[in-house]
mmCIF file of C-alpha atoms in Angstrom:
data_model
loop_
_atom_site.group_PDB
_atom_site.id
_atom_site.type_symbol
_atom_site.label_atom_id
_atom_site.label_comp_id
_atom_site.label_asym_id
_atom_site.label_seq_id
_atom_site.Cartn_x
_atom_site.Cartn_y
_atom_site.Cartn_z
ATOM 1 C CA MET E 1 43.348 62.278 79.770
ATOM 2 C CA ASN E 2 42.069 58.869 78.648
ATOM 3 C CA TRP E 3 38.872 57.075 79.671
ATOM 4 C CA PHE E 4 40.612 54.931 82.298
ATOM 5 C CA ARG E 5 41.868 57.903 84.304
ATOM 6 C CA TRP E 6 38.446 59.555 84.156
ATOM 7 C CA ALA E 7 36.845 56.295 85.303
ATOM 8 C CA LEU E 8 39.369 55.966 88.144
ATOM 9 C CA LEU E 9 38.626 59.516 89.277
ATOM 10 C CA SER E 10 34.912 58.722 89.073
ATOM 11 C CA GLY E 11 35.430 55.742 91.358
ATOM 12 C CA PHE E 12 37.496 57.814 93.771
ATOM 13 C CA PHE E 13 34.848 60.523 94.028
ATOM 14 C CA ALA E 14 32.039 57.942 94.273
ATOM 15 C CA GLY E 15 33.864 56.346 97.204
ATOM 16 C CA LEU E 16 34.297 59.731 98.845
ATOM 17 C CA THR E 17 30.621 60.430 98.195
ATOM 18 C CA ALA E 18 29.576 57.398 100.218
ATOM 19 C CA VAL E 19 31.400 58.594 103.326
ATOM 20 C CA LEU E 20 30.371 62.249 102.970
ATOM 21 C CA ALA E 21 26.743 61.301 102.289
ATOM 22 C CA LYS E 22 26.634 58.915 105.256
ATOM 23 C CA ILE E 23 27.712 61.771 107.538
ATOM 24 C CA GLY E 24 25.383 64.264 105.848
ATOM 25 C CA VAL E 25 22.264 62.093 105.875
ATOM 26 C CA ALA E 26 22.370 61.497 109.645
ATOM 27 C CA GLY E 27 19.094 62.728 111.116
ATOM 28 C CA VAL E 28 17.873 64.092 107.768
ATOM 29 C CA ASP E 29 15.073 62.791 105.555
ATOM 30 C CA SER E 30 16.821 60.819 102.806
ATOM 31 C CA THR E 31 14.693 62.416 100.064
ATOM 32 C CA LEU E 32 15.577 65.917 101.295
ATOM 33 C CA ALA E 33 19.247 64.920 101.395
ATOM 34 C CA THR E 34 18.986 63.652 97.823
ATOM 35 C CA ALA E 35 17.296 66.884 96.709
ATOM 36 C CA ILE E 36 20.093 68.961 98.239
ATOM 37 C CA ARG E 37 22.785 66.783 96.670
ATOM 38 C CA THR E 38 21.051 66.896 93.296
ATOM 39 C CA SER E 39 20.737 70.697 93.453
ATOM 40 C CA VAL E 40 24.457 71.003 94.130
ATOM 41 C CA VAL E 41 25.241 68.673 91.218
ATOM 42 C CA LEU E 42 22.905 70.675 88.969
ATOM 43 C CA LEU E 43 24.509 74.005 89.815
ATOM 44 C CA PHE E 44 28.032 72.594 89.691
ATOM 45 C CA THR E 45 27.637 70.987 86.269
ATOM 46 C CA TRP E 46 26.035 74.072 84.684
ATOM 47 C CA LEU E 47 28.874 76.164 86.141
ATOM 48 C CA LEU E 48 31.384 73.746 84.607
ATOM 49 C CA PHE E 49 29.600 73.809 81.260
ATOM 50 C CA PHE E 50 29.610 77.602 81.049
ATOM 51 C CA THR E 51 33.118 77.967 82.472
ATOM 52 C CA ILE E 52 34.818 75.394 80.272
ATOM 53 C CA GLN E 53 32.831 76.346 77.164
ATOM 54 C CA SER E 54 33.291 72.868 75.746
ATOM 55 C CA GLY E 55 31.499 73.777 72.540
ATOM 56 C CA GLY E 56 28.379 71.812 73.369
ATOM 57 C CA ASN E 57 25.205 73.240 71.872
ATOM 58 C CA ILE E 58 21.948 72.500 73.658
ATOM 59 C CA PHE E 59 20.021 73.383 70.495
ATOM 60 C CA ALA E 60 21.851 70.681 68.524
ATOM 61 C CA LEU E 61 20.365 67.892 70.654
ATOM 62 C CA THR E 62 17.941 65.599 68.887
ATOM 63 C CA SER E 63 14.679 64.363 70.365
ATOM 64 C CA ARG E 64 16.411 60.987 70.847
ATOM 65 C CA ASN E 65 19.218 62.696 72.805
ATOM 66 C CA TRP E 66 16.645 64.439 74.986
ATOM 67 C CA LEU E 67 14.632 61.264 75.567
ATOM 68 C CA PHE E 68 17.582 59.162 76.694
ATOM 69 C CA LEU E 69 19.234 61.934 78.715
ATOM 70 C CA VAL E 70 15.951 62.535 80.549
ATOM 71 C CA LEU E 71 15.500 58.796 81.150
ATOM 72 C CA SER E 72 19.099 58.604 82.361
ATOM 73 C CA GLY E 73 18.429 61.518 84.706
ATOM 74 C CA LEU E 74 15.345 59.778 86.094
ATOM 75 C CA ALA E 75 17.317 56.571 86.625
ATOM 76 C CA THR E 76 20.070 58.560 88.360
ATOM 77 C CA GLY E 77 17.530 60.270 90.604
ATOM 78 C CA LEU E 78 15.947 56.957 91.571
ATOM 79 C CA SER E 79 19.390 55.479 92.192
ATOM 80 C CA TRP E 80 20.377 58.374 94.448
ATOM 81 C CA VAL E 81 17.119 58.263 96.431
ATOM 82 C CA CYS E 82 17.598 54.539 97.034
ATOM 83 C CA TYR E 83 21.311 55.001 97.810
ATOM 84 C CA PHE E 84 20.705 57.742 100.372
ATOM 85 C CA ARG E 85 17.970 55.712 102.053
ATOM 86 C CA ALA E 86 20.265 52.685 102.173
ATOM 87 C CA LEU E 87 23.049 54.840 103.664
ATOM 88 C CA GLN E 88 20.644 56.134 106.252
ATOM 89 C CA LEU E 89 19.729 52.593 107.278
ATOM 90 C CA GLY E 90 23.060 50.812 106.843
ATOM 91 C CA GLU E 91 26.805 51.168 107.121
ATOM 92 C CA ALA E 92 28.556 52.908 104.229
ATOM 93 C CA SER E 93 31.111 50.088 104.038
ATOM 94 C CA ARG E 94 28.268 47.632 103.421
ATOM 95 C CA VAL E 95 25.953 49.814 101.304
ATOM 96 C CA ALA E 96 28.615 50.916 98.792
ATOM 97 C CA PRO E 97 29.630 47.388 97.688
ATOM 98 C CA ILE E 98 26.009 46.410 97.079
ATOM 99 C CA ASP E 99 25.510 49.648 95.147
ATOM 100 C CA LYS E 100 28.471 48.665 92.975
ATOM 101 C CA LEU E 101 26.446 45.756 91.663
ATOM 102 C CA SER E 102 25.525 48.474 89.166
ATOM 103 C CA VAL E 103 28.621 47.239 87.318
ATOM 104 C CA LEU E 104 26.902 43.915 86.674
ATOM 105 C CA PHE E 105 23.641 45.565 85.706
ATOM 106 C CA ALA E 106 25.535 47.830 83.282
ATOM 107 C CA ILE E 107 27.215 44.812 81.677
ATOM 108 C CA VAL E 108 23.893 42.972 81.284
ATOM 109 C CA PHE E 109 22.123 46.072 79.928
ATOM 110 C CA ALA E 110 25.012 46.743 77.515
ATOM 111 C CA VAL E 111 24.646 43.230 76.119
ATOM 112 C CA LEU E 112 20.854 43.398 75.906
ATOM 113 C CA PHE E 113 20.359 46.929 74.593
ATOM 114 C CA LEU E 114 23.670 47.962 73.026
ATOM 115 C CA LYS E 115 24.504 44.527 71.601
ATOM 116 C CA GLU E 116 27.972 44.620 73.170
ATOM 117 C CA ARG E 117 29.800 41.308 73.282
ATOM 118 C CA LEU E 118 31.042 39.787 76.503
ATOM 119 C CA THR E 119 34.673 38.747 76.740
ATOM 120 C CA TRP E 120 36.270 36.393 79.232
ATOM 121 C CA GLN E 121 37.339 39.516 81.175
ATOM 122 C CA HIS E 122 33.690 40.520 81.579
ATOM 123 C CA TRP E 123 32.807 37.073 82.919
ATOM 124 C CA ILE E 124 35.709 36.857 85.358
ATOM 125 C CA GLY E 125 35.596 40.512 86.406
ATOM 126 C CA GLY E 126 31.821 40.474 86.748
ATOM 127 C CA SER E 127 31.993 37.334 88.842
ATOM 128 C CA LEU E 128 34.602 38.914 91.111
ATOM 129 C CA VAL E 129 32.458 42.045 91.502
ATOM 130 C CA LEU E 130 29.494 39.859 92.421
ATOM 131 C CA ILE E 131 31.473 37.772 94.899
ATOM 132 C CA GLY E 132 33.140 40.850 96.397
ATOM 133 C CA SER E 133 29.842 42.695 96.751
ATOM 134 C CA ILE E 134 28.261 39.730 98.488
ATOM 135 C CA ILE E 135 31.206 39.241 100.847
ATOM 136 C CA LEU E 136 31.462 42.940 101.751
ATOM 137 C CA GLY E 137 27.772 43.741 101.745
ATOM 138 C CA LEU E 138 26.506 40.772 103.661
ATOM 139 C CA GLN E 139 29.235 40.624 106.299
ATOM 140 C CA SER E 140 28.042 39.878 109.795
ATOM 141 C CA LYS E 141 28.417 42.497 112.476
#
């Protein structure tokens, strides 16, 4: 399967996550909810790793790999804590579009740190994401 199909599935499951998390976080401390979710993800991904036997070797990781994977994990954890708190306080249909501003942050960070070049598609698509997020996220009740 190519990257686009994987990305589409990621979006599908992320959308499903918003609804499931909104139901699950009701009446629960958002940090506890995040800890439970993270524990499930941890167990699930290790199960996948050992089941699929993809050939990955944990001992082949460099210190650079470790550093950036740990930093990525910390950023993910912070994102999830903030996301669950936002879901607890707001409507999923308004929280999720604002959360998707991560697309714009990813584009900016890719340019700044990975030296990727922006195309006209990035500018137009990024603008549409921004406009859509604002329209959906800031809608009046």
